[in-house]
Amino acid sequence: MASFKTNYLLVCFSFMVSTLSVKACVHTVEAAVPEELKAGYIISEVNLQHCLNNTHLELTTSDPDFAIQQDGLLYAIHSTTIHSGERAFVIWLQDQQSHQKWKIDVTLSVEHNMVKREVNLKRSKRRWRPLPFSIRENEFPPFPKEIQQVQSDSSQNYDIIYKIYGQGVNLPPIGLFSVVPETGMLKVHRAVDREQIAEYKFFAEARTKDGIKRDRDLDITVKVEDENDNRPEFTDVVVLSVPEHSEIGAIVGQVNATDRDEPGTLFTQMAYKIISSTDLFSIQSETGIMYTTSTALDRETKDTYELTVEATDCKGQHYGLSNTGTVRIVLTDINDNPPTFKANKYEAKVEENQKDVLILRIPVEDKDLFNTSNWKAKFVIKKGNENGNFRIETDPVTNEGLLYVVKPFDYEKNKIVKLEVAAENEAELVGTKSTWATVPVDVNVINVDEGPEFETPNLFLRIKENEPNGTLIGIYKALDPETKSSDGIKYYKISDPASWIQVEKNTGKLLVAGNMDRESSFVTNGMYNITVNAVDQSSKTGTGTVEIYLEDENDNNPIITNKDLVICEHYGQLGYVKVEAEDKDAEPLSSPFVFSFPKDHDKNWKITNEKATSMHLEQATELPTGTYNVPVIIRDQQGKSEQQSITIRICKCSNGQCVTSPISTALGVWGILALLLGIALLLMLLCILLTCFCGKKKEKVDLDNGAEAVLIKSNTEGPGEEVMASNFRAPAQHTTLDQESRFQQPSGGGLQDIRLSDFQKASNGYGGETLDGGMRNGPSSYLSATNSTMQNNYGQQFGGGVQHYADQNSTSIWRTNGLVIDQKLNGFVTEHDDRFAQDISHVYGFEGKGSLAGSVGCCSDLNDDSGLEFVNTLGPKFRTLAQVCRKK
């Protein structure tokens, strides 16, 4: 606690001294300080407001134990001792823009009679934290060393035991710090390295002996004071570049060394210098920027320089640490060397009439950097190529000039051609007074035996069109280049698109062989061309072209190009159409045209807005819709004309197009008849549909006095092929018997009304299947016509209204009384008591009271194989068949 008060008094005293020493920018600063100065001790506050440009000041001190901040605060950065009672050092101020410097001398004196004032401190619970403190790195033994004491306010009332934990205690690096439990004195047990850990943070706790915590844990920060124990370091090799022949003072680049010591301190501030002996480069000490000091840097002489540079910290002071590094300076290329030819003159040969052939390679040398624009050559023919016979290129691999002949030479006209070729670069020359080099090139033309040549490669003739056949229009001759004679030369046509020209084989005369029409598609702008081939006795050939210009004649009338035109009808307005004409002849045999009507025209039209090739044909009066043929006469400038007819349609339009007239609301006789016929057809179709639908819903079978319910005997003994049983077969429909099935029997006897449903009901349980309302036997056929007693019973029940007819000799026997079978089935469904009695044979002597049918005994005599069982399956559809077959 006493130590804490002492430090507090020293800090207060230092602030008092600084208050007294604050002044304007002066040359000297004097301050009284304790003999022992701890790191962080504030010495004085220097007023730098009027010292140079205070916004760009660089502040340094000559004593590494002290530092000054930008706001003028001067303090000790290391714990130090003022020996001999006094210590002096210098503060340097430098303006970074103007590089002006200012020096302030600092003198520190030890005041032995400093008044210690007791200060009453107001206690606050849990405020036992000391000021941050530091330890110096790389301390020498012996260890442990005391570094600071911590003390809790609760120690005034309790016996406190101190304990620390955290980094450097129980966390790596473990065991670096310890505390005396009874006093709170902190100790360090070995040397530390700031470059590994710059500060340590751990915690202290205060407990009574019984383990009760009496204060909040204290966080402690221990800073490691830096020492200048690291030398500057360079990268492996610093590579810089500068163009060759640069001006003096050109920036080459910047060298930058690093230091592991604390940034922003004197220990990391470098000073550079070149150790190697050179007069070509220099380096700025403070920044490490390198400059050129000569213009004699030639890449072609030497392209790389390696220099040794030394960097010293503490701004190069004698106590600073230094190190060296290698700087490699590479000179970049500029185009200061033009390409040069390897020879003073070049010669080449070429045969006459050859083209697109390489005749010469021209090599060059260039000292500039290979395969760059400063090295790549570009060749130019300065003289001798006025006719465009040559082309020169650059070989991209060898950088040679390639000389080509692109137009053939004639030995008789050019035996030798002299050229002047210049070699340039893709880039312009810089940094030199040299110019592009040139070299002469002689090209010798070699004579060869060549074919005949026409007197002119292109013969131009001018004739009138439509010349008669056989007319001589010209002579196209060829000569031997050596003999200058045309003897023995034959002439042939190579191309004559319209076959209008005849070429005489021996003389080369050109004769008309067809109607040469200037307006033909073979003629372009009045020109017609043919190609002629001349062949000498050695079969060598020469080719020429005949260009024939056909003079125009007035052989074409003006023609209307649009003869079918439309005028859209507008109420109250007279319409018009634009008529255009053309004449295939050229001026002055064509337009401008004169438009007129024949003398006998109908005055309904008039011509307006005449132009060179068009006019407006306008209505003179209002005309009804319809089609009109209007005669027109068109004359060219020479009066040649022809009467032509123009078809004009006047109609109502929609979007510029004629539309059909709407249908009249008044119908004629034929319209009315067509309408009535359509209505009749519609009604007939409706009746057919109703008949079909209604006929399927219900059918009635009317049997009058039993007459319609019996079979009518036909002329054949068996059924006709129209009523074969197979004709009535249809897909089966299985239903149940309708218990409501009933027969309607009038008082006179016979079956008069049978419901359709009554005929359609059958059951597989009784061996029956329904076929379109009729019935046939199934596997358990319950229909048996062999039981005559049953048949008699049926006949008696229906009062003789059903008669049986059968042909026992036929393969298919008509089955009788299907309606009775239905009644039988109905009995089984209703489970009537007498259904079993009816299943056996009975003999009836009496046919029933009131029966009109009489005796049916004849039917009882039928044997078992009578074949009439199928009659029982006939449904109501049989009525229709019976009506068809019955006699009228």
mmCIF file of C-alpha atoms in Angstrom, residues 209-400:
data_model
loop_
_atom_site.group_PDB
_atom_site.id
_atom_site.type_symbol
_atom_site.label_atom_id
_atom_site.label_comp_id
_atom_site.label_asym_id
_atom_site.label_seq_id
_atom_site.Cartn_x
_atom_site.Cartn_y
_atom_site.Cartn_z
ATOM 1 C CA LYS A 209 -7.533 -18.092 5.090
ATOM 2 C CA ASP A 210 -10.858 -19.869 5.347
ATOM 3 C CA GLY A 211 -11.263 -19.579 1.557
ATOM 4 C CA ILE A 212 -13.852 -16.803 1.413
ATOM 5 C CA LYS A 213 -13.353 -14.428 -1.539
ATOM 6 C CA ARG A 214 -13.306 -10.879 -0.207
ATOM 7 C CA ASP A 215 -12.812 -8.914 -3.428
ATOM 8 C CA ARG A 216 -13.539 -9.115 -7.110
ATOM 9 C CA ASP A 217 -10.761 -10.755 -9.166
ATOM 10 C CA LEU A 218 -8.200 -8.324 -10.557
ATOM 11 C CA ASP A 219 -7.147 -8.472 -14.233
ATOM 12 C CA ILE A 220 -3.452 -7.752 -14.592
ATOM 13 C CA THR A 221 -1.688 -6.669 -17.808
ATOM 14 C CA VAL A 222 2.078 -6.968 -18.005
ATOM 15 C CA LYS A 223 3.672 -5.331 -21.049
ATOM 16 C CA VAL A 224 7.016 -6.489 -22.362
ATOM 17 C CA GLU A 225 9.424 -3.630 -23.014
ATOM 18 C CA ASP A 226 11.100 -3.909 -26.373
ATOM 19 C CA GLU A 227 14.826 -4.010 -26.874
ATOM 20 C CA ASN A 228 16.636 -3.622 -30.136
ATOM 21 C CA ASP A 229 17.416 -7.296 -30.419
ATOM 22 C CA ASN A 230 16.332 -7.918 -34.051
ATOM 23 C CA ARG A 231 18.192 -6.938 -37.178
ATOM 24 C CA PRO A 232 16.435 -5.711 -40.337
ATOM 25 C CA GLU A 233 15.490 -8.426 -42.796
ATOM 26 C CA PHE A 234 15.210 -8.462 -46.617
ATOM 27 C CA THR A 235 13.347 -10.794 -48.906
ATOM 28 C CA ASP A 236 15.504 -13.280 -50.801
ATOM 29 C CA VAL A 237 16.267 -10.980 -53.752
ATOM 30 C CA VAL A 238 14.681 -7.620 -54.450
ATOM 31 C CA VAL A 239 14.042 -7.367 -58.231
ATOM 32 C CA LEU A 240 13.576 -3.910 -59.755
ATOM 33 C CA SER A 241 13.430 -2.778 -63.382
ATOM 34 C CA VAL A 242 14.072 0.411 -65.345
ATOM 35 C CA PRO A 243 14.117 1.143 -69.114
ATOM 36 C CA GLU A 244 17.505 1.367 -70.715
ATOM 37 C CA HIS A 245 18.871 4.845 -71.453
ATOM 38 C CA SER A 246 16.598 6.350 -68.781
ATOM 39 C CA GLU A 247 17.239 9.945 -67.740
ATOM 40 C CA ILE A 248 19.172 10.751 -64.596
ATOM 41 C CA GLY A 249 16.931 10.656 -61.549
ATOM 42 C CA ALA A 250 14.482 8.134 -62.986
ATOM 43 C CA ILE A 251 12.926 6.004 -60.231
ATOM 44 C CA VAL A 252 14.072 2.393 -60.367
ATOM 45 C CA GLY A 253 12.011 1.117 -57.431
ATOM 46 C CA GLN A 254 11.899 0.924 -53.642
ATOM 47 C CA VAL A 255 13.794 -1.325 -51.276
ATOM 48 C CA ASN A 256 11.924 -2.262 -48.123
ATOM 49 C CA ALA A 257 13.439 -4.114 -45.159
ATOM 50 C CA THR A 258 11.419 -5.361 -42.189
ATOM 51 C CA ASP A 259 12.246 -5.490 -38.465
ATOM 52 C CA ARG A 260 10.582 -7.705 -35.849
ATOM 53 C CA ASP A 261 10.964 -5.115 -33.134
ATOM 54 C CA GLU A 262 8.026 -3.049 -31.955
ATOM 55 C CA PRO A 263 6.502 -1.069 -34.846
ATOM 56 C CA GLY A 264 6.527 2.694 -34.618
ATOM 57 C CA THR A 265 9.646 2.791 -32.478
ATOM 58 C CA LEU A 266 13.165 3.838 -33.294
ATOM 59 C CA PHE A 267 14.112 0.191 -33.439
ATOM 60 C CA THR A 268 12.101 -0.272 -36.672
ATOM 61 C CA GLN A 269 13.048 2.935 -38.440
ATOM 62 C CA MET A 270 15.500 2.127 -41.229
ATOM 63 C CA ALA A 271 18.298 3.897 -43.003
ATOM 64 C CA TYR A 272 19.472 2.470 -46.351
ATOM 65 C CA LYS A 273 22.713 2.734 -48.296
ATOM 66 C CA ILE A 274 24.354 0.993 -51.265
ATOM 67 C CA ILE A 275 27.490 -0.896 -50.294
ATOM 68 C CA SER A 276 28.411 -1.996 -53.824
ATOM 69 C CA SER A 277 30.557 0.344 -55.841
ATOM 70 C CA THR A 278 28.446 1.877 -58.572
ATOM 71 C CA ASP A 279 27.965 5.251 -60.208
ATOM 72 C CA LEU A 280 24.810 4.236 -62.052
ATOM 73 C CA PHE A 281 22.350 4.083 -59.143
ATOM 74 C CA SER A 282 21.645 5.791 -55.815
ATOM 75 C CA ILE A 283 19.285 5.158 -52.892
ATOM 76 C CA GLN A 284 17.422 7.560 -50.599
ATOM 77 C CA SER A 285 18.382 6.727 -47.006
ATOM 78 C CA GLU A 286 15.031 7.284 -45.304
ATOM 79 C CA THR A 287 12.668 5.735 -47.913
ATOM 80 C CA GLY A 288 14.801 3.146 -49.727
ATOM 81 C CA ILE A 289 13.799 4.537 -53.138
ATOM 82 C CA MET A 290 16.465 3.907 -55.802
ATOM 83 C CA TYR A 291 17.237 6.316 -58.653
ATOM 84 C CA THR A 292 19.370 6.278 -61.789
ATOM 85 C CA THR A 293 22.465 8.475 -61.804
ATOM 86 C CA SER A 294 23.547 7.922 -65.433
ATOM 87 C CA THR A 295 22.102 7.685 -68.952
ATOM 88 C CA ALA A 296 24.641 5.065 -70.011
ATOM 89 C CA LEU A 297 22.396 2.122 -69.179
ATOM 90 C CA ASP A 298 22.417 0.007 -72.355
ATOM 91 C CA ARG A 299 20.527 -3.281 -72.306
ATOM 92 C CA GLU A 300 22.420 -4.585 -75.315
ATOM 93 C CA THR A 301 25.676 -4.089 -73.359
ATOM 94 C CA LYS A 302 24.499 -5.294 -69.938
ATOM 95 C CA ASP A 303 20.938 -6.080 -69.064
ATOM 96 C CA THR A 304 21.177 -6.884 -65.296
ATOM 97 C CA TYR A 305 22.898 -5.267 -62.295
ATOM 98 C CA GLU A 306 23.139 -6.767 -58.811
ATOM 99 C CA LEU A 307 23.768 -4.412 -55.886
ATOM 100 C CA THR A 308 24.231 -4.968 -52.149
ATOM 101 C CA VAL A 309 22.112 -2.669 -49.984
ATOM 102 C CA GLU A 310 22.492 -2.246 -46.224
ATOM 103 C CA ALA A 311 19.572 -1.408 -43.914
ATOM 104 C CA THR A 312 20.271 -0.123 -40.376
ATOM 105 C CA ASP A 313 17.568 0.390 -37.757
ATOM 106 C CA CYS A 314 17.494 3.304 -35.295
ATOM 107 C CA LYS A 315 17.694 5.473 -38.425
ATOM 108 C CA GLY A 316 21.255 4.448 -39.058
ATOM 109 C CA GLN A 317 22.610 5.483 -35.668
ATOM 110 C CA HIS A 318 25.857 3.885 -34.540
ATOM 111 C CA TYR A 319 24.029 1.800 -31.958
ATOM 112 C CA GLY A 320 21.557 0.491 -34.516
ATOM 113 C CA LEU A 321 21.552 -3.022 -35.890
ATOM 114 C CA SER A 322 22.112 -3.571 -39.621
ATOM 115 C CA ASN A 323 21.775 -6.216 -42.298
ATOM 116 C CA THR A 324 22.367 -6.449 -46.036
ATOM 117 C CA GLY A 325 20.304 -7.638 -48.966
ATOM 118 C CA THR A 326 20.669 -8.141 -52.719
ATOM 119 C CA VAL A 327 18.894 -5.883 -55.208
ATOM 120 C CA ARG A 328 18.706 -7.049 -58.842
ATOM 121 C CA ILE A 329 18.015 -4.280 -61.363
ATOM 122 C CA VAL A 330 16.854 -5.433 -64.801
ATOM 123 C CA LEU A 331 17.036 -3.066 -67.777
ATOM 124 C CA THR A 332 13.952 -3.261 -69.977
ATOM 125 C CA ASP A 333 14.294 -2.956 -73.742
ATOM 126 C CA ILE A 334 13.485 0.055 -75.892
ATOM 127 C CA ASN A 335 13.659 0.146 -79.695
ATOM 128 C CA ASP A 336 17.023 1.835 -79.938
ATOM 129 C CA ASN A 337 18.425 -0.544 -82.581
ATOM 130 C CA PRO A 338 16.952 -0.654 -86.108
ATOM 131 C CA PRO A 339 17.176 -3.904 -88.084
ATOM 132 C CA THR A 340 20.199 -4.154 -90.379
ATOM 133 C CA PHE A 341 20.677 -6.154 -93.597
ATOM 134 C CA LYS A 342 23.318 -8.863 -93.724
ATOM 135 C CA ALA A 343 24.305 -7.968 -97.312
ATOM 136 C CA ASN A 344 24.697 -4.742 -99.243
ATOM 137 C CA LYS A 345 22.730 -6.002 -102.270
ATOM 138 C CA TYR A 346 20.379 -8.851 -103.203
ATOM 139 C CA GLU A 347 19.461 -10.461 -106.552
ATOM 140 C CA ALA A 348 16.584 -12.707 -107.632
ATOM 141 C CA LYS A 349 15.236 -14.460 -110.765
ATOM 142 C CA VAL A 350 11.740 -15.063 -112.080
ATOM 143 C CA GLU A 351 10.401 -16.521 -115.290
ATOM 144 C CA GLU A 352 8.121 -14.374 -117.377
ATOM 145 C CA ASN A 353 4.397 -14.992 -117.061
ATOM 146 C CA GLN A 354 4.837 -16.440 -113.549
ATOM 147 C CA LYS A 355 2.867 -15.045 -110.618
ATOM 148 C CA ASP A 356 2.276 -15.748 -106.916
ATOM 149 C CA VAL A 357 5.765 -17.210 -106.524
ATOM 150 C CA LEU A 358 8.399 -16.576 -103.811
ATOM 151 C CA ILE A 359 11.599 -15.332 -105.442
ATOM 152 C CA LEU A 360 13.776 -14.097 -102.520
ATOM 153 C CA ARG A 361 14.379 -14.269 -98.746
ATOM 154 C CA ILE A 362 15.999 -11.177 -97.212
ATOM 155 C CA PRO A 363 17.625 -11.791 -93.778
ATOM 156 C CA VAL A 364 18.112 -8.999 -91.189
ATOM 157 C CA GLU A 365 19.631 -8.628 -87.723
ATOM 158 C CA ASP A 366 18.207 -6.726 -84.718
ATOM 159 C CA LYS A 367 19.893 -6.347 -81.318
ATOM 160 C CA ASP A 368 16.696 -5.559 -79.466
ATOM 161 C CA LEU A 369 14.875 -8.079 -77.296
ATOM 162 C CA PHE A 370 13.936 -11.203 -79.253
ATOM 163 C CA ASN A 371 10.377 -11.673 -80.453
ATOM 164 C CA THR A 372 9.148 -8.268 -79.288
ATOM 165 C CA SER A 373 7.796 -5.391 -81.322
ATOM 166 C CA ASN A 374 11.260 -3.824 -81.042
ATOM 167 C CA TRP A 375 12.744 -6.901 -82.782
ATOM 168 C CA LYS A 376 10.059 -7.911 -85.310
ATOM 169 C CA ALA A 377 10.875 -6.567 -88.778
ATOM 170 C CA LYS A 378 8.498 -4.936 -91.212
ATOM 171 C CA PHE A 379 9.627 -4.677 -94.860
ATOM 172 C CA VAL A 380 8.590 -1.950 -97.281
ATOM 173 C CA ILE A 381 9.325 -1.677 -101.020
ATOM 174 C CA LYS A 382 10.342 1.945 -101.433
ATOM 175 C CA LYS A 383 11.005 1.950 -105.212
ATOM 176 C CA GLY A 384 10.441 -0.216 -108.300
ATOM 177 C CA ASN A 385 6.956 -1.571 -107.525
ATOM 178 C CA GLU A 386 4.925 1.139 -109.214
ATOM 179 C CA ASN A 387 2.942 -1.460 -111.254
ATOM 180 C CA GLY A 388 2.216 -3.644 -108.248
ATOM 181 C CA ASN A 389 4.122 -6.693 -109.522
ATOM 182 C CA PHE A 390 5.636 -7.472 -106.098
ATOM 183 C CA ARG A 391 4.492 -8.219 -102.568
ATOM 184 C CA ILE A 392 6.780 -8.483 -99.527
ATOM 185 C CA GLU A 393 5.968 -10.102 -96.173
ATOM 186 C CA THR A 394 7.787 -11.032 -92.944
ATOM 187 C CA ASP A 395 8.463 -14.603 -91.913
ATOM 188 C CA PRO A 396 7.131 -14.740 -88.305
ATOM 189 C CA VAL A 397 9.721 -17.351 -87.311
ATOM 190 C CA THR A 398 12.955 -16.211 -88.937
ATOM 191 C CA ASN A 399 12.127 -12.488 -89.196
ATOM 192 C CA GLU A 400 13.201 -12.587 -92.858
#
